[in-house]
Amino acid sequence: MNAIYLRRSTMAELPVIEEIIEDGRQALKTAGSTQWQDDNPTKETLVDDIKQRHSWVLLVNGQVAGVATLLPGPEDDYRTITGGHWANDGDDYVTIHRVAISSHFRGQHLSSYLFSDLLTVGQALGYTNFRIDTHAQNQVMQHLIKKFGFLYRGTVTVDDQLDPRRVAFELNIGKED
């Protein structure tokens, strides 16, 4: 039986986190997406995520298999949304960013564990409103987002030199939509 759980990232894990992000970057490129192809997220962003205690790793039998960031709002990129609106328009939300699974662990459906654990941790931290965005071409992530009940809310613009448009989704737990 595999021991699978989520915990905060440490600076000692930065090299493996960078490797996992690079795996994700290559998978996105192979899928034809421009997401993460402008060198974002940068090493500095990953370091800041860890220092601010926003970075989380998914461990499988003691090995780092995935990474994600839970970033408390408000987020500047989410202030303007076109083609829709946020159901919860306040600033009390957490955004899921920088989600990636190591290529060594792909095909094991670990992204479902990662998302489930992120939602559990987010709720334990007091959040009921979750947001996420992804590139329109990132069908794998959109499938996962929708599987967990996130609803499409519109388009946001992020800091990306190649294509800054992202489809945005929201999940409100424990509240009617």
XYZ file of N, CA and C in Angstrom:
531
model
N 0.836 -1.184 0.000
C 0.000 0.000 0.000
C 0.879 1.245 0.000
N 0.552 2.177 -0.878
C 1.306 3.422 -0.965
C 0.866 4.406 0.103
N 1.826 5.039 0.761
C 1.534 6.142 1.673
C 1.548 7.414 0.836
N 0.380 8.041 0.688
C 0.253 9.237 -0.146
C -0.325 10.354 0.716
N 0.412 11.459 0.801
C -0.083 12.585 1.592
C 0.553 13.889 1.124
N -0.025 14.982 1.603
C 0.418 16.333 1.249
C 1.032 16.990 2.469
N 2.102 17.745 2.248
C 2.679 18.573 3.309
C 3.362 19.779 2.692
N 3.687 20.746 3.533
C 4.369 21.948 3.036
C 5.746 21.586 2.491
N 6.139 22.304 1.454
C 7.452 22.107 0.838
C 8.542 22.686 1.727
N 9.749 22.176 1.550
C 10.914 22.716 2.247
C 11.935 23.200 1.212
N 12.829 24.066 1.653
C 13.877 24.564 0.748
C 14.767 23.421 0.262
N 14.956 22.392 1.064
C 15.773 21.250 0.646
C 15.165 20.547 -0.567
N 13.856 20.714 -0.765
C 13.173 20.058 -1.882
C 13.135 20.913 -3.145
N 13.703 22.114 -3.093
C 13.679 23.005 -4.252
C 14.194 22.338 -5.526
N 15.321 21.613 -5.512
C 15.790 20.990 -6.765
C 14.772 20.019 -7.368
N 14.127 19.203 -6.552
C 13.147 18.257 -7.099
C 11.885 18.996 -7.543
N 11.519 20.066 -6.855
C 10.371 20.878 -7.278
C 10.661 21.503 -8.643
N 11.870 22.036 -8.810
C 12.253 22.611 -10.107
C 12.188 21.546 -11.208
N 12.629 20.336 -10.895
C 12.593 19.244 -11.868
C 11.145 18.909 -12.240
N 10.260 18.881 -11.259
C 8.852 18.577 -11.518
C 8.210 19.680 -12.350
N 8.525 20.931 -12.044
C 8.002 22.057 -12.835
C 8.510 21.952 -14.269
N 9.765 21.588 -14.448
C 10.318 21.422 -15.799
C 9.622 20.265 -16.526
N 9.338 19.178 -15.816
C 8.564 18.081 -16.404
C 7.218 18.607 -16.904
N 6.564 19.423 -16.064
C 5.278 20.005 -16.443
C 5.396 20.919 -17.640
N 6.456 21.707 -17.656
C 6.699 22.626 -18.778
C 6.822 21.845 -20.089
N 7.572 20.741 -20.039
C 7.766 19.929 -21.241
C 6.464 19.239 -21.666
N 5.680 18.770 -20.701
C 4.401 18.128 -21.024
C 3.456 19.129 -21.679
N 3.433 20.364 -21.175
C 2.592 21.405 -21.775
C 3.048 21.715 -23.199
N 4.359 21.800 -23.392
C 4.902 22.075 -24.723
C 4.530 20.964 -25.696
N 4.674 19.731 -25.258
C 4.330 18.581 -26.093
C 2.856 18.594 -26.475
N 2.014 19.068 -25.555
C 0.572 19.135 -25.806
C 0.180 20.339 -26.666
N 1.156 21.192 -26.999
C 0.882 22.333 -27.862
C 0.469 23.600 -27.124
N 0.630 23.604 -25.819
C 0.255 24.776 -25.020
C 1.457 25.709 -24.860
N 1.178 27.008 -24.856
C 2.240 27.983 -24.598
C 2.393 28.265 -23.100
N 1.516 27.682 -22.284
C 1.586 27.889 -20.837
C 2.938 27.423 -20.304
N 3.551 28.239 -19.465
C 4.844 27.984 -18.826
C 6.013 27.998 -19.807
N 5.813 28.383 -21.058
C 6.890 28.367 -22.042
C 7.708 29.657 -22.030
N 7.303 30.645 -21.230
C 8.065 31.895 -21.123
C 8.940 31.902 -19.867
N 9.259 30.712 -19.369
C 10.110 30.503 -18.199
C 9.414 30.791 -16.872
N 8.114 31.060 -16.890
C 7.346 31.138 -15.650
C 6.755 29.772 -15.388
N 6.728 29.281 -14.182
C 7.208 29.937 -12.980
C 8.735 29.893 -12.885
N 9.295 30.950 -12.359
C 10.745 31.064 -12.208
C 11.200 30.424 -10.895
N 12.488 30.217 -10.795
C 13.063 29.699 -9.546
C 12.740 30.643 -8.397
N 12.808 31.937 -8.660
C 12.519 32.922 -7.612
C 11.085 32.795 -7.108
N 10.159 32.524 -8.019
C 8.757 32.330 -7.628
C 8.621 31.099 -6.748
N 9.279 30.017 -7.128
C 9.220 28.780 -6.356
C 9.823 28.961 -4.966
N 10.948 29.680 -4.890
C 11.589 29.967 -3.604
C 10.643 30.795 -2.727
N 10.030 31.810 -3.318
C 9.106 32.650 -2.568
C 7.911 31.838 -2.073
N 7.383 30.957 -2.919
C 6.270 30.090 -2.500
C 6.650 29.288 -1.252
N 7.865 28.723 -1.259
C 8.318 27.920 -0.120
C 8.512 28.804 1.108
N 9.190 29.938 0.951
C 9.437 30.835 2.089
C 8.140 31.361 2.702
N 7.155 31.623 1.869
C 5.864 32.143 2.359
C 4.945 31.029 2.869
N 5.408 29.785 2.768
C 4.658 28.606 3.220
C 3.375 28.380 2.411
N 3.452 28.699 1.107
C 2.326 28.491 0.201
C 2.532 27.267 -0.690
N 3.737 26.719 -0.708
C 4.073 25.583 -1.578
C 3.828 24.270 -0.840
N 3.214 23.325 -1.565
C 2.882 22.018 -1.007
C 3.410 20.925 -1.915
N 3.870 19.824 -1.315
C 4.324 18.679 -2.087
C 3.462 17.466 -1.767
N 3.221 16.670 -2.794
C 2.538 15.398 -2.642
C 3.609 14.329 -2.538
N 3.591 13.592 -1.451
C 4.577 12.542 -1.226
C 3.949 11.173 -1.457
N 4.684 10.309 -2.135
C 4.288 8.923 -2.350
C 5.428 8.067 -1.831
N 5.164 7.342 -0.781
C 6.202 6.516 -0.136
C 7.476 7.315 0.135
N 7.298 8.537 0.602
C 8.435 9.378 0.981
C 9.090 10.134 -0.155
N 8.648 9.924 -1.388
C 9.228 10.623 -2.533
C 8.292 11.736 -2.995
N 8.877 12.882 -3.343
C 8.081 13.991 -3.856
C 7.596 13.623 -5.258
N 6.277 13.546 -5.394
C 5.676 13.146 -6.662
C 4.966 14.294 -7.356
N 4.608 15.326 -6.601
C 3.882 16.445 -7.178
C 4.058 17.694 -6.342
N 3.646 18.808 -6.927
C 3.784 20.097 -6.257
C 2.626 20.994 -6.664
N 2.259 21.895 -5.771
C 1.243 22.904 -6.069
C 1.386 24.031 -5.059
N 0.805 25.165 -5.413
C 0.810 26.331 -4.544
C -0.619 26.706 -4.191
N -0.849 26.980 -2.914
C -2.115 27.545 -2.443
C -1.829 28.990 -2.059
N -2.258 29.914 -2.893
C -1.932 31.319 -2.715
C -3.159 32.092 -2.242
N -3.126 32.605 -1.011
C -4.272 33.367 -0.509
C -4.503 34.633 -1.330
N -5.788 34.961 -1.565
C -6.152 36.171 -2.294
C -5.983 37.388 -1.420
N -6.168 38.575 -1.937
C -6.586 38.825 -3.310
C -5.422 38.729 -4.304
N -5.776 38.446 -5.531
C -4.790 38.316 -6.588
C -5.096 39.339 -7.675
N -4.105 40.142 -8.013
C -4.310 41.211 -9.002
C -4.859 40.690 -10.324
N -4.346 39.549 -10.797
C -4.789 39.002 -12.083
C -6.274 38.638 -12.090
N -6.856 38.477 -10.920
C -8.248 38.045 -10.815
C -9.217 39.209 -10.579
N -8.704 40.406 -10.488
C -9.584 41.563 -10.256
C -10.483 41.837 -11.459
N -9.964 41.579 -12.661
C -10.744 41.788 -13.882
C -10.952 40.437 -14.552
N -12.212 40.100 -14.768
C -12.565 38.857 -15.442
C -13.529 39.211 -16.566
N -13.270 38.684 -17.756
C -14.134 38.989 -18.902
C -14.938 37.751 -19.279
N -16.109 37.982 -19.828
C -16.958 36.888 -20.279
C -17.670 36.156 -19.161
N -17.671 36.745 -17.968
C -18.335 36.115 -16.833
C -18.065 36.886 -15.565
N -18.218 36.220 -14.436
C -17.980 36.864 -13.137
C -17.709 35.788 -12.088
N -17.063 36.198 -11.013
C -16.857 35.314 -9.876
C -18.164 35.224 -9.100
N -18.519 34.044 -8.629
C -19.725 33.887 -7.810
C -19.509 34.542 -6.449
N -18.282 34.463 -5.954
C -17.906 35.082 -4.691
C -16.934 36.197 -5.055
N -17.402 37.433 -5.041
C -16.553 38.527 -5.530
C -15.714 39.180 -4.444
N -15.635 38.581 -3.267
C -14.790 39.120 -2.204
C -13.340 38.704 -2.376
N -12.512 39.109 -1.428
C -11.078 38.813 -1.476
C -10.696 37.611 -0.609
N -11.682 36.957 0.015
C -11.406 35.828 0.898
C -11.459 34.525 0.098
N -10.382 34.260 -0.632
C -10.279 33.045 -1.439
C -8.835 32.600 -1.500
N -8.634 31.400 -1.970
C -7.291 30.875 -2.176
C -7.222 30.369 -3.616
N -6.090 30.636 -4.253
C -5.891 30.235 -5.639
C -4.910 29.065 -5.699
N -5.242 28.105 -6.537
C -4.348 26.969 -6.776
C -3.496 27.304 -7.990
N -2.184 27.265 -7.798
C -1.229 27.589 -8.864
C -0.128 26.531 -8.940
N 0.607 26.569 -10.048
C 1.843 25.802 -10.222
C 1.677 24.314 -9.881
N 0.648 23.720 -10.459
C 0.332 22.307 -10.234
C 1.126 21.460 -11.217
N 1.853 20.473 -10.707
C 2.612 19.579 -11.588
C 2.869 18.254 -10.879
N 2.857 17.199 -11.668
C 3.192 15.849 -11.196
C 4.480 15.425 -11.900
N 5.380 14.819 -11.158
C 6.642 14.332 -11.713
C 6.383 13.334 -12.841
N 7.198 13.415 -13.880
C 7.063 12.465 -14.985
C 7.289 11.033 -14.518
N 8.001 10.854 -13.412
C 8.250 9.517 -12.863
C 6.992 8.907 -12.246
N 5.987 9.749 -12.011
C 4.757 9.286 -11.346
C 3.516 9.453 -12.218
N 3.684 9.910 -13.452
C 2.520 10.118 -14.315
C 1.800 8.806 -14.585
N 0.506 8.922 -14.795
C -0.306 7.756 -15.090
C -0.826 7.039 -13.857
N -0.515 7.549 -12.673
C -0.957 6.916 -11.430
C -2.153 7.648 -10.805
N -2.717 8.603 -11.557
C -3.877 9.378 -11.102
C -3.588 10.166 -9.821
N -2.354 10.572 -9.645
C -1.973 11.295 -8.441
C -2.501 12.722 -8.426
N -2.844 13.268 -9.592
C -3.385 14.625 -9.608
C -4.707 14.680 -8.845
N -5.453 13.598 -8.831
C -6.689 13.561 -8.049
C -6.391 13.607 -6.553
N -5.380 12.863 -6.116
C -4.964 12.944 -4.714
C -4.515 14.367 -4.378
N -3.719 14.935 -5.270
C -3.192 16.276 -5.044
C -4.329 17.277 -4.886
N -5.288 17.262 -5.796
C -6.400 18.215 -5.726
C -7.252 17.986 -4.484
N -7.560 16.745 -4.192
C -8.354 16.435 -3.005
C -7.665 16.953 -1.745
N -6.367 16.701 -1.657
C -5.610 17.163 -0.487
C -5.524 18.685 -0.426
N -5.356 19.337 -1.580
C -5.304 20.801 -1.596
C -6.621 21.399 -1.100
N -7.735 20.823 -1.513
C -9.035 21.319 -1.062
C -9.216 21.088 0.432
N -8.741 19.956 0.917
C -8.826 19.667 2.354
C -7.974 20.650 3.155
N -6.750 20.859 2.721
C -5.861 21.799 3.408
C -6.428 23.210 3.339
N -6.926 23.605 2.169
C -7.513 24.936 2.033
C -8.657 25.149 3.004
N -9.513 24.145 3.134
C -10.615 24.255 4.094
C -10.099 24.311 5.531
N -9.080 23.511 5.836
C -8.492 23.527 7.181
C -7.895 24.903 7.501
N -7.457 25.603 6.459
C -6.920 26.961 6.642
C -8.030 28.013 6.684
N -9.275 27.575 6.527
C -10.407 28.482 6.649
C -11.018 28.981 5.355
N -10.625 28.424 4.225
C -11.143 28.873 2.930
C -12.285 27.982 2.450
N -13.288 28.606 1.861
C -14.371 27.868 1.205
C -14.453 28.243 -0.274
N -13.710 29.285 -0.663
C -13.706 29.741 -2.052
C -12.338 29.461 -2.654
N -12.327 28.660 -3.735
C -11.097 28.263 -4.408
C -11.161 28.732 -5.854
N -10.042 29.234 -6.355
C -9.961 29.679 -7.740
C -8.745 29.052 -8.406
N -8.837 28.933 -9.721
C -7.726 28.393 -10.507
C -7.887 28.879 -11.938
N -6.777 29.028 -12.632
C -6.827 29.352 -14.052
C -5.849 28.457 -14.788
N -6.093 28.297 -16.079
C -5.194 27.515 -16.912
C -5.334 27.984 -18.352
N -4.408 27.575 -19.171
C -4.449 27.910 -20.594
C -5.594 27.157 -21.253
N -6.224 27.780 -22.235
C -7.344 27.141 -22.945
C -6.932 25.812 -23.584
N -5.655 25.677 -23.948
C -5.185 24.440 -24.569
C -4.865 23.340 -23.552
N -4.857 23.667 -22.280
C -4.492 22.689 -21.260
C -5.729 21.861 -20.881
N -6.075 20.942 -21.764
C -7.272 20.122 -21.589
C -7.164 19.158 -20.409
N -5.967 18.681 -20.130
C -5.774 17.765 -19.000
C -6.147 18.468 -17.695
N -5.641 19.682 -17.512
C -5.948 20.422 -16.297
C -7.421 20.797 -16.244
N -7.992 21.202 -17.361
C -9.413 21.555 -17.368
C -10.279 20.353 -17.000
N -9.921 19.176 -17.470
C -10.665 17.965 -17.105
C -10.615 17.746 -15.590
N -9.431 17.886 -15.011
C -9.254 17.707 -13.569
C -10.045 18.758 -12.786
N -9.954 19.998 -13.219
C -10.660 21.093 -12.557
C -12.165 20.811 -12.531
N -12.700 20.438 -13.671
C -14.147 20.174 -13.765
C -14.535 18.933 -12.966
N -13.671 17.933 -12.936
C -13.924 16.713 -12.164
C -14.151 17.038 -10.688
N -13.473 18.064 -10.201
C -13.595 18.444 -8.800
C -14.681 19.492 -8.554
N -15.476 19.762 -9.585
C -16.630 20.630 -9.391
C -16.396 22.110 -9.603
N -15.210 22.484 -10.053
C -14.959 23.888 -10.368
C -15.823 24.284 -11.562
N -16.325 25.494 -11.528
C -17.155 26.006 -12.612
C -16.425 27.096 -13.374
N -16.589 27.087 -14.684
C -15.984 28.117 -15.538
C -16.578 29.469 -15.173
N -15.728 30.489 -15.040
C -16.191 31.823 -14.667
C -15.871 32.897 -15.690
N -14.941 32.653 -16.605
C -14.577 33.664 -17.589
C -13.097 33.584 -17.903
N -12.556 34.698 -18.387
C -11.145 34.765 -18.778
C -10.425 35.831 -17.962
N -9.235 35.482 -17.487
C -8.381 36.436 -16.787
C -7.095 36.602 -17.590
N -6.362 37.648 -17.284
C -5.092 37.931 -17.945
C -3.974 37.813 -16.911
N -2.954 37.019 -17.238
C -1.829 36.789 -16.330
C -0.535 37.301 -16.960
N 0.531 37.284 -16.188
C 1.836 37.722 -16.665
C 2.471 36.585 -17.469
N 2.235 36.591 -18.766
C 2.788 35.585 -19.670
C 3.114 36.295 -20.973
N 4.369 36.250 -21.380
C 4.822 36.969 -22.569
C 4.282 36.373 -23.871
N 3.913 35.092 -23.864
C 3.472 34.424 -25.088
C 1.965 34.491 -25.300
N 1.198 34.229 -24.258
C -0.266 34.272 -24.332
C -0.804 34.450 -22.922
N -1.174 35.662 -22.552
C -1.589 35.932 -21.176
C -3.028 35.540 -20.836
N -3.811 35.103 -21.810
C -5.219 34.752 -21.533
C -5.306 33.383 -20.870
N -6.131 33.309 -19.814
C -6.358 32.050 -19.108
C -7.845 31.886 -18.821
N -8.314 30.661 -18.954
C -9.683 30.359 -18.549
C -9.678 30.197 -17.035
N -10.676 30.803 -16.393
C -10.713 30.846 -14.933
C -11.892 30.046 -14.401
N -11.652 29.359 -13.293
C -12.648 28.506 -12.665
C -12.715 28.808 -11.174
N -13.860 28.459 -10.587
C -14.084 28.725 -9.172
C -14.867 27.577 -8.544
N -14.552 27.295 -7.288
C -15.289 26.311 -6.507
C -15.614 26.922 -5.157
N -16.887 26.897 -4.799
C -17.327 27.347 -3.478
C -17.807 26.120 -2.715
N -17.122 25.790 -1.655
C -17.455 24.596 -0.881
C -18.366 24.993 0.282
N -19.451 24.272 0.386
C -20.363 24.514 1.493
C -21.309 25.675 1.271
N -21.342 26.189 0.063
C -22.219 27.298 -0.267
C -22.946 26.960 -1.565
N -24.165 27.457 -1.669
C -24.899 27.288 -2.925
C -24.301 28.199 -3.971
N -24.271 27.736 -5.209
C -23.663 28.541 -6.285
C -24.697 29.377 -6.987
